[in-house]
Structure formats: C-alpha cells, structure tokens
Short mmCIF file of C-alpha atoms and ligand atoms in Angstrom, two decimals:
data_model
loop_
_atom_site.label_atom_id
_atom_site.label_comp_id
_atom_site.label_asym_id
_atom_site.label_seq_id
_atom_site.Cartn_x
_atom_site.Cartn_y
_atom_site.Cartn_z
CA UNK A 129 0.00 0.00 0.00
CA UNK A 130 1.19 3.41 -0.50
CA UNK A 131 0.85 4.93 2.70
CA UNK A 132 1.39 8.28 1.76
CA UNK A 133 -1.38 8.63 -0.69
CA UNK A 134 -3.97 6.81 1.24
CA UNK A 135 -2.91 9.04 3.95
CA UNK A 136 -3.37 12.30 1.92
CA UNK A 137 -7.07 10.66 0.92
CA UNK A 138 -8.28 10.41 4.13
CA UNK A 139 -6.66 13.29 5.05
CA UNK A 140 -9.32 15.54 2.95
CA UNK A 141 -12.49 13.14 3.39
CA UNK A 142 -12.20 13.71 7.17
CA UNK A 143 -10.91 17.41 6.69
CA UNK A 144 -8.07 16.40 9.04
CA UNK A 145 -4.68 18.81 9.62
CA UNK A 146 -1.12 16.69 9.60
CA UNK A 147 0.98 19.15 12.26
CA UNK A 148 4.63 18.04 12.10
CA UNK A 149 8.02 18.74 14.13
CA UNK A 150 10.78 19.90 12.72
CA UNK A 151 12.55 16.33 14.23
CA UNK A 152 10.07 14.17 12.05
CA UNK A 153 11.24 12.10 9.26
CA UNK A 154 11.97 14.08 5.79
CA UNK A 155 8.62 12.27 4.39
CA UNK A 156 6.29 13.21 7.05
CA UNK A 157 7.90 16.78 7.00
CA UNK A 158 7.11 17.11 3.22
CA UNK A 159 3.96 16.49 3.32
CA UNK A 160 2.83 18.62 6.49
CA UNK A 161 0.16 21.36 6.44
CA UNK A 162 2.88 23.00 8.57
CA UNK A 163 5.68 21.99 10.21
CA UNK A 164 7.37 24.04 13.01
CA UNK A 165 8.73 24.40 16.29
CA UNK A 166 6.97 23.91 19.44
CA UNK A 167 5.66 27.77 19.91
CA UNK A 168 4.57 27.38 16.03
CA UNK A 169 3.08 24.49 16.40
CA UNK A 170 1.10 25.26 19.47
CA UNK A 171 -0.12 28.74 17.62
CA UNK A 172 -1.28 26.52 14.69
CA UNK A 173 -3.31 23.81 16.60
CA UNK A 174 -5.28 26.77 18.37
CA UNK A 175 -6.51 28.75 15.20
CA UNK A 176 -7.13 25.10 13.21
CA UNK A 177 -10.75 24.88 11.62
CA UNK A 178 -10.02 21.34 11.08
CA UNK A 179 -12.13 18.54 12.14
CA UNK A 180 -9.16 16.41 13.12
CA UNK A 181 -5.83 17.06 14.03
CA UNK A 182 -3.12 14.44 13.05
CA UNK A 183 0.04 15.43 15.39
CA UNK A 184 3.46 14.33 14.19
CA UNK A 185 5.28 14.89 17.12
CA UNK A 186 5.61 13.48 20.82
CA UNK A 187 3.04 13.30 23.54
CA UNK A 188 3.07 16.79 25.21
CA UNK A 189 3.02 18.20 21.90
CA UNK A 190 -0.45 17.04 20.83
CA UNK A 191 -1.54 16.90 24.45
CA UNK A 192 -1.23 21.07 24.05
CA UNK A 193 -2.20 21.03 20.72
CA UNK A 194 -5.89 19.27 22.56
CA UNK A 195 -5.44 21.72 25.46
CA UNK A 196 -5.54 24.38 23.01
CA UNK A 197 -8.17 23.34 20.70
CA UNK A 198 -10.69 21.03 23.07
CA UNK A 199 -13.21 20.88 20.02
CA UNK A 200 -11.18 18.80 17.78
CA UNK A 201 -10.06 14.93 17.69
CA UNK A 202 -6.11 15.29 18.48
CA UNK A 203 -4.61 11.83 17.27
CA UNK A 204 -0.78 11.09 17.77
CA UNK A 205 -0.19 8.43 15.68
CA UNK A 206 1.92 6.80 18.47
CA UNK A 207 1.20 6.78 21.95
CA UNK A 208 4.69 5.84 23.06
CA UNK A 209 6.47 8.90 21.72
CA UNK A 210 7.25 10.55 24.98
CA UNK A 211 9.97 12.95 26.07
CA UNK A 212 13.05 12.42 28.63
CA UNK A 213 12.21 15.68 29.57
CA UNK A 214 8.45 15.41 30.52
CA UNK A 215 8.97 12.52 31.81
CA UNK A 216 11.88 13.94 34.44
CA UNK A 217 9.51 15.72 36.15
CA UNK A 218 6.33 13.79 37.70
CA UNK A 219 3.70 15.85 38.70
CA UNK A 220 3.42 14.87 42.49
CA UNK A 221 7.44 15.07 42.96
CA UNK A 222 7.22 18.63 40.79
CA UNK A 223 4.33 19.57 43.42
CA UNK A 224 6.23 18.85 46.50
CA UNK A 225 9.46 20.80 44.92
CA UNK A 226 7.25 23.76 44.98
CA UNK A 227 6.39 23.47 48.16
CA UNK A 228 9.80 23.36 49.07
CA UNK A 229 9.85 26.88 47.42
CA UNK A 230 7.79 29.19 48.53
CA UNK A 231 7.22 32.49 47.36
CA UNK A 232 8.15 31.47 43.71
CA UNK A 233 6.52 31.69 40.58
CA UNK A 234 6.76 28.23 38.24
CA UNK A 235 7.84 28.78 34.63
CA UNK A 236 7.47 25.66 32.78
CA UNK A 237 8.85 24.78 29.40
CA UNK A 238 6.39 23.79 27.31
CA UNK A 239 8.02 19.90 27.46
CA UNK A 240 5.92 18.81 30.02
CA UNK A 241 3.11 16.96 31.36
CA UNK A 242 -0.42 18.62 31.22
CA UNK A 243 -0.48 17.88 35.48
CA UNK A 244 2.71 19.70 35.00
CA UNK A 245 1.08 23.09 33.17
CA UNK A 246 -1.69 23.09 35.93
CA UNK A 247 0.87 23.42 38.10
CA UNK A 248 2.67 26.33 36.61
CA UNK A 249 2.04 29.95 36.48
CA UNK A 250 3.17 30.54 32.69
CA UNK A 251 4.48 28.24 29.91
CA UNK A 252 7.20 28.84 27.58
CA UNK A 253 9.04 27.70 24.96
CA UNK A 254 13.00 27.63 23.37
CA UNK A 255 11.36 30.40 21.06
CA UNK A 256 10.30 32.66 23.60
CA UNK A 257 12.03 31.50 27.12
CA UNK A 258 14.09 34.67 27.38
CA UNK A 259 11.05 36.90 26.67
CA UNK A 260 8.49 35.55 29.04
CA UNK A 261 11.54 35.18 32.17
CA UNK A 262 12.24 39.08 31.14
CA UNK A 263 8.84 39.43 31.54
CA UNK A 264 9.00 39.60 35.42
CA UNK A 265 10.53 41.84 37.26
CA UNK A 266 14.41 41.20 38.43
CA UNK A 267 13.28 40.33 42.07
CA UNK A 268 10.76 37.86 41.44
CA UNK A 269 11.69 34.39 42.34
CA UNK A 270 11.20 32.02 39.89
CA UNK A 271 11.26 28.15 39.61
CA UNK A 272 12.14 27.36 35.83
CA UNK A 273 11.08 23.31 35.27
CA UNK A 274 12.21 21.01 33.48
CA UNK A 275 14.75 21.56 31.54
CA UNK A 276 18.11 22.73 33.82
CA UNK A 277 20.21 23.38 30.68
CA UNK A 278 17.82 25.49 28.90
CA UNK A 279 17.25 27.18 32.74
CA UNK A 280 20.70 27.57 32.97
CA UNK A 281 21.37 29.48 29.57
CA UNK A 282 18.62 31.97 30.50
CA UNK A 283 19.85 32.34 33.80
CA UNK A 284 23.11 33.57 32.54
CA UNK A 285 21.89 35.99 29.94
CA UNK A 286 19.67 37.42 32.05
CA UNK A 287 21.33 37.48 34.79
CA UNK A 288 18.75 35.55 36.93
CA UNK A 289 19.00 32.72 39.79
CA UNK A 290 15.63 30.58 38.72
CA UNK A 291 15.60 27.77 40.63
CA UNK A 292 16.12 24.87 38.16
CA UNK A 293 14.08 21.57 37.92
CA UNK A 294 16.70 18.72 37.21
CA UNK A 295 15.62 17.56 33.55
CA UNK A 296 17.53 17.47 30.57
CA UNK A 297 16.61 16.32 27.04
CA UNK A 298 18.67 12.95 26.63
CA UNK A 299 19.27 14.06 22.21
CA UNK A 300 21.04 17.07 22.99
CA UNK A 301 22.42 16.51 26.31
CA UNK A 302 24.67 13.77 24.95
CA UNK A 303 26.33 16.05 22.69
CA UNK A 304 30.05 16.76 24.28
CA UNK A 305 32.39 19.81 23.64
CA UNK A 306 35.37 17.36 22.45
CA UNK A 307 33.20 15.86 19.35
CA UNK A 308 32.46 19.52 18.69
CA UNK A 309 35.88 20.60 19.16
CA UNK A 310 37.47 18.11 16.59
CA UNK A 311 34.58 18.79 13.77
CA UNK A 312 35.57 22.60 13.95
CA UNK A 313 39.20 21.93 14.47
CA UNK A 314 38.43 19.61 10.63
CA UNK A 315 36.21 22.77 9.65
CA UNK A 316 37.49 25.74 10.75
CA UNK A 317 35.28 27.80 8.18
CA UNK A 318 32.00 26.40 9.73
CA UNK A 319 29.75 28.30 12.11
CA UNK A 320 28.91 26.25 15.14
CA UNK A 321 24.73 26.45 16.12
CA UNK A 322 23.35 25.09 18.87
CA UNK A 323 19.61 24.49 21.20
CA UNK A 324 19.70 25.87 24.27
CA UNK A 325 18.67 22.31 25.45
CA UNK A 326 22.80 21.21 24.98
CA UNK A 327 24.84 21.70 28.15
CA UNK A 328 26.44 25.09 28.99
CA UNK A 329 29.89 24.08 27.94
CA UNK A 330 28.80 23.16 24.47
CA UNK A 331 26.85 26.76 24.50
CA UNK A 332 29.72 28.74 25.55
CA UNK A 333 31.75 27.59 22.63
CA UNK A 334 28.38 28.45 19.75
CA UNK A 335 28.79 31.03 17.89
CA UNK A 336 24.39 31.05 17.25
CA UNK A 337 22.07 29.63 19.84
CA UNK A 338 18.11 28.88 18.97
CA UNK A 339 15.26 27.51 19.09
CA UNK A 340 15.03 24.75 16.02
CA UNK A 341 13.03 27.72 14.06
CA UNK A 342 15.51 30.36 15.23
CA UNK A 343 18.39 28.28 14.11
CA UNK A 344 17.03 27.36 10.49
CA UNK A 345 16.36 31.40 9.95
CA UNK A 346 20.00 31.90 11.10
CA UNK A 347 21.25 29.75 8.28
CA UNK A 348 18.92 31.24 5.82
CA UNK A 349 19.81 35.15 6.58
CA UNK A 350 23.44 34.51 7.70
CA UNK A 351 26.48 34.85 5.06
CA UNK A 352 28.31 31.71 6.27
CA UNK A 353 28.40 28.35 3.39
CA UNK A 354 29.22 25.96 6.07
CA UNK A 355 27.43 25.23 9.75
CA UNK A 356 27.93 22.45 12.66
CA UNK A 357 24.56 22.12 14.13
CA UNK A 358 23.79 20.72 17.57
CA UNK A 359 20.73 19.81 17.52
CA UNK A 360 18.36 16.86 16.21
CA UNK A 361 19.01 15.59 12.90
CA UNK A 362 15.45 16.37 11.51
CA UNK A 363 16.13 19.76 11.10
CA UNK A 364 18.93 19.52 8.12
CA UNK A 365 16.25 18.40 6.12
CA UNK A 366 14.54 22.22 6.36
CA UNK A 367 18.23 23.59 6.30
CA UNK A 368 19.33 21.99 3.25
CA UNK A 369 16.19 22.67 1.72
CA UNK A 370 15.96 26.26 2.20
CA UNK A 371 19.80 26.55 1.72
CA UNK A 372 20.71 24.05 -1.07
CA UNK A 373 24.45 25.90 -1.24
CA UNK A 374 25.06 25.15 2.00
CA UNK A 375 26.85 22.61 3.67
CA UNK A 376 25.66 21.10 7.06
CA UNK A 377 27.65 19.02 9.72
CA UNK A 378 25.09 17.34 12.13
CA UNK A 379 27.03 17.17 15.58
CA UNK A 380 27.38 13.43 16.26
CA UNK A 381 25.74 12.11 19.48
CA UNK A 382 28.92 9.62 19.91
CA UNK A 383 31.55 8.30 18.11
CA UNK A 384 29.88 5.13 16.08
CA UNK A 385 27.33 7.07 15.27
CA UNK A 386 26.64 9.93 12.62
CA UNK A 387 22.58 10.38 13.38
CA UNK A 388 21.19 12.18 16.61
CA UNK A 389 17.39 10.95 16.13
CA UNK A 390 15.30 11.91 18.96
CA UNK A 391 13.88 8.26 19.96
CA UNK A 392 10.54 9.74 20.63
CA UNK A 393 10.07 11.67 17.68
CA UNK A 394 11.43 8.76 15.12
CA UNK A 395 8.68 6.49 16.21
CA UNK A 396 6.20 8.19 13.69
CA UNK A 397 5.85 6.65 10.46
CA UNK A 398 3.91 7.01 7.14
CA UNK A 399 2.69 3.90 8.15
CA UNK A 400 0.94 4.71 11.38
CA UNK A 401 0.10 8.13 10.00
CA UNK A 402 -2.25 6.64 7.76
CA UNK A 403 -3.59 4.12 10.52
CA UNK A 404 -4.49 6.37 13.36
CA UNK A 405 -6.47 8.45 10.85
CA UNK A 406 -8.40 5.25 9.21
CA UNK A 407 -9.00 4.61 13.07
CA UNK A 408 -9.16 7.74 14.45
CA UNK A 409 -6.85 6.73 17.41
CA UNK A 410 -4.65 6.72 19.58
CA UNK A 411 -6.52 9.78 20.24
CA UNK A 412 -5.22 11.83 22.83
CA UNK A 413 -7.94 12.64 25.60
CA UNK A 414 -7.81 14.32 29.00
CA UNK A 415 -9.85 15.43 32.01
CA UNK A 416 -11.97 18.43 31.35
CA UNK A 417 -10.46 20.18 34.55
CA UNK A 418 -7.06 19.52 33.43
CA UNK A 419 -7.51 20.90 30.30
CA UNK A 420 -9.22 24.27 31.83
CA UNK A 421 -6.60 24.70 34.33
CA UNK A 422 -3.13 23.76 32.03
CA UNK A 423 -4.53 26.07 28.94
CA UNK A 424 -4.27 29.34 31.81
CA UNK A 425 -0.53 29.30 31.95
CA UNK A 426 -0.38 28.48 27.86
CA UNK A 427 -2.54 30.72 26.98
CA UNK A 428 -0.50 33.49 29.35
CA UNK A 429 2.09 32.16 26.89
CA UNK A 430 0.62 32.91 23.61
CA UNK A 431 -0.41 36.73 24.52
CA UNK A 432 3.15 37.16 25.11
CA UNK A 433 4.46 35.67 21.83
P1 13P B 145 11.73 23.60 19.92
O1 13P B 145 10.72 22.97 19.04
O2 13P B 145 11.13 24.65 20.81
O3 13P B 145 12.94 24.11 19.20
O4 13P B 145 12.24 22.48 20.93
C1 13P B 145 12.97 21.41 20.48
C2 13P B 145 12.59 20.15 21.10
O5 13P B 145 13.37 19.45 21.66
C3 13P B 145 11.21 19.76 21.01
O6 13P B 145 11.00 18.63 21.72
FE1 SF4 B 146 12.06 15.48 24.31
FE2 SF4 B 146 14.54 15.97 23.54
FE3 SF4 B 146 13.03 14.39 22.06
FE4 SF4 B 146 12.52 17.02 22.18
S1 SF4 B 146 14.33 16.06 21.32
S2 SF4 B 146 11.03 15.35 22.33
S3 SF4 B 146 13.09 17.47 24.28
S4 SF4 B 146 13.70 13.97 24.16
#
C-alpha cells in the first residue's frame, strides 16, 4: 500500500490537519500542512478549523495542541512517543518541589506533562524562554522546570537565579564539547549552532544559539556556506532545503554514530500516520479540569508571543 497517498485521501475526506516537528522524518515533513517548532506548532493547533488534528510529534506536543483546541479529535499516531524531559519531572514530585519553594513563581517549558502546566504559572518555549523570564521583574523568584540546561542558559543571559528543575533532554544533552571541538578543528570555516537544550559548555563555545526555528532562519539570513549544528538531525532536512548551497555538519551524538534521532520523535511513520487516521486513534484525551486549568498558563504564553 502506499501509505502516503492513502494518507493524503483520508486526510481531505475527514478534513483532518497533519501538524509536524521539525525532528520528524523528511517524508512526514514534506507532506505537512505546517511543520514548526513547538511555539509554532502550538499557535497553529489553536486557530485550526479542522475537524481532526493528526500530530506528528511526541506526547506533550499534541496533548497542548488538545489543550488548546478542546473541540477537535487530536490523534498522535503513536502513543509511546514521549519525552526524557516530561517525563523527568512527575507531577506529584514537581508539586512537592514547589512546596519546598515558597514564594516562587513556576515557569514551565512547554516539554511537560499537562499535570505539570496546571501546576505552573506561565508556559514557555526555546522560542520565547528569554522573553516571558524578562517578563517579570528582576526580584521575582522564579522556579524554571524542566529543563536545567535550557534554565541555565537563560539564567546567565539574564542574569537571573531561577531555581532549576533537574531535567535534561537525553538528544542534545549527549552532545560533548570534544566531538564539537574536533569537527571545527576539521572545519574551521564552519559556524557552530546550537539548542539551548545542549549543556552550557557546548553553548559557551556556539557562535548562534536557537530555538530549532531560530536556528534554520540563522542559516537562511546569515552569510556563512558551512554550519555544525547541535541539535536533532530532523532539522537539516529544512536547512538543506531552504539553503541548497550550504553545507551542514550534524554534531554526532557519539563516536559510532553519525545520526542524533530523537527516539521519541522517530517512532512516527507514514505507516501509522495513515492508521491512526483510518481509526481515528490513539486519540489523545484528557480530564476536562485539566484541560481548563493547564490552557491558563499556555494561553499566558501565547499573549506574550
Ligand atoms: P523547539 O521545538 O522549541 O525548538 O524544541 C525542540 C525540542 O526538543 C522539542 O521537543
Ligand atoms: Fe524530548 Fe529531547 Fe526528544 Fe525534544 S528532542 S522530544 S526534548 S527527548
């Protein structure tokens, strides 16, 4: 069967919407209604029309995209594709750290549970992080959850001390300084990019840090031919795309090993695209209450943005 155009049917008989992530394979990428990061993503599944929302992505992704858009049928065509980072920080041990810190706000990333959002005061994203922390005052205490790298990189541009949840994102924490150092030792007329997810001492050496939309306009506007990026792989395919002269070095996530696939995100396929729309599930579905009290904070989010 040819997955792809059985997929595209069904796609217009049910008046469905395929929302990718930049990390998905080349083939679901191409044939997105849009693909973006997680702020663009999150804008597009709350001004949808569509009857049905296909998300190809991981679980808190289309859990927000439901959050944000209640009406519609949210299937993720996998129910497995999690996030390290989500899954860091369980709701009752995220509760209790709170607790722990009173007087302070909670800014979440947007890579977390929905318990996790109701928890929170505001949401944010890699795209907007800086933004919404600047958006408090200097004095106000904050607890920044879950990601402790991209915590820490705010913290030191904005001269902040959030308190930092201890979650990383196991793609781009794995990326180390000394693969980084040989590849621009070997290419010395590359720029180095990296996510704020990677650790600080890989940031300290980048010459461009982003979100995965913020880094793919930086390659597009920037005069440089040549770039080692530090991020997912998924993203070269917009790069090269949009920049066919230009030459791309994915930073590898060990030394066998050329590819840094998010797990999560590689478990969608055209394959199970096309079946969770013929069967309308896994559909994602959550507690009214939940979904009242996590879109506050999100919401907050999107005004800002
Ligand atoms: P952005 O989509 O905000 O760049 O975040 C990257 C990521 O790791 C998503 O899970
Ligand atoms: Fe989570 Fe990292 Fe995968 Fe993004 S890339 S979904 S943060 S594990």
């Amino acid at each position: 069967m040819n997955y792809k155009e059985e997929f595209l049917k069904l796609k217009k008989e049910k008046n469905a919407v395929l929302l990718a992530h930049y990390y998905q394979v080349d083939e679901i990428q191409e044939i997105a209604d849009y693909t973006g990061d997680s702020l663009g993503l999150a804008q597009q599944a709350s001004k949808t029309n569509a009857s049905v929302i296909v998300f190809a992505g991981v679980h808190f992704m289309a859990e927000t995209a439901k959050i944000l858009n209640p009406g519609t049928k949210v299937l993720l065509p996998d129910m497995e594709a999690g996030c390290s980072l989500a899954d860091s920080c369980p709701p009752d041990r995220f509760e209790e750290f709170k607790r722990q810190h009173p007087g302070h706000i909670v800014i979440s990333y947007i890579n977390c549970s929905a318990a996790v959002k109701t928890l929170s005061d505001i949401i944010c994203t890699s795209g907007n992080a800086v933004k919404i922390v600047e958006s408090f005052p200097k004095d106000q205490k904050i607890i920044f959850a879950p990601d402790k790298n991209l915590g820490g990189y705010i913290n030191r541009i904005t001269g902040r001390n959030m308190v930092l949840w201890d979650g990383t994102c196991e793609v781009h924490d794995i990326l180390q300084t000394e693969a980084i150092i040989k590849l621009k030792i070997k290419h010395s007329d590359a720029k180095l990019i990296a996510h704020p997810e990677c650790k600080a001492q890989v940031l300290e050496i980048t010459d461009f840090i982003g979100s995965t939309t913020a880094l793919l306009n930086f390659t597009i506007k920037d005069s440089a031919k040549k770039y080692i990026v530090a991020t997912e792989t998924g993203i070269l395919y917009q790069m090269r795309k949009a920049s066919p002269d230009k030459e791309f070095i994915i930073v590898p996530s060990d030394e066998t090993c050329s590819c840094n696939d998010c797990p999560y995100m590689k478990l969608n396929t055209m394959q199970k695209l096309y079946l969770c729309l013929k069967n309308e599930r896994p559909e994602i579905i959550l507690p009214q209450d939940v979904m009242d009290r996590a879109r506050k904070p999100i919401n907050k989010m999107l005004e800002l943005s």
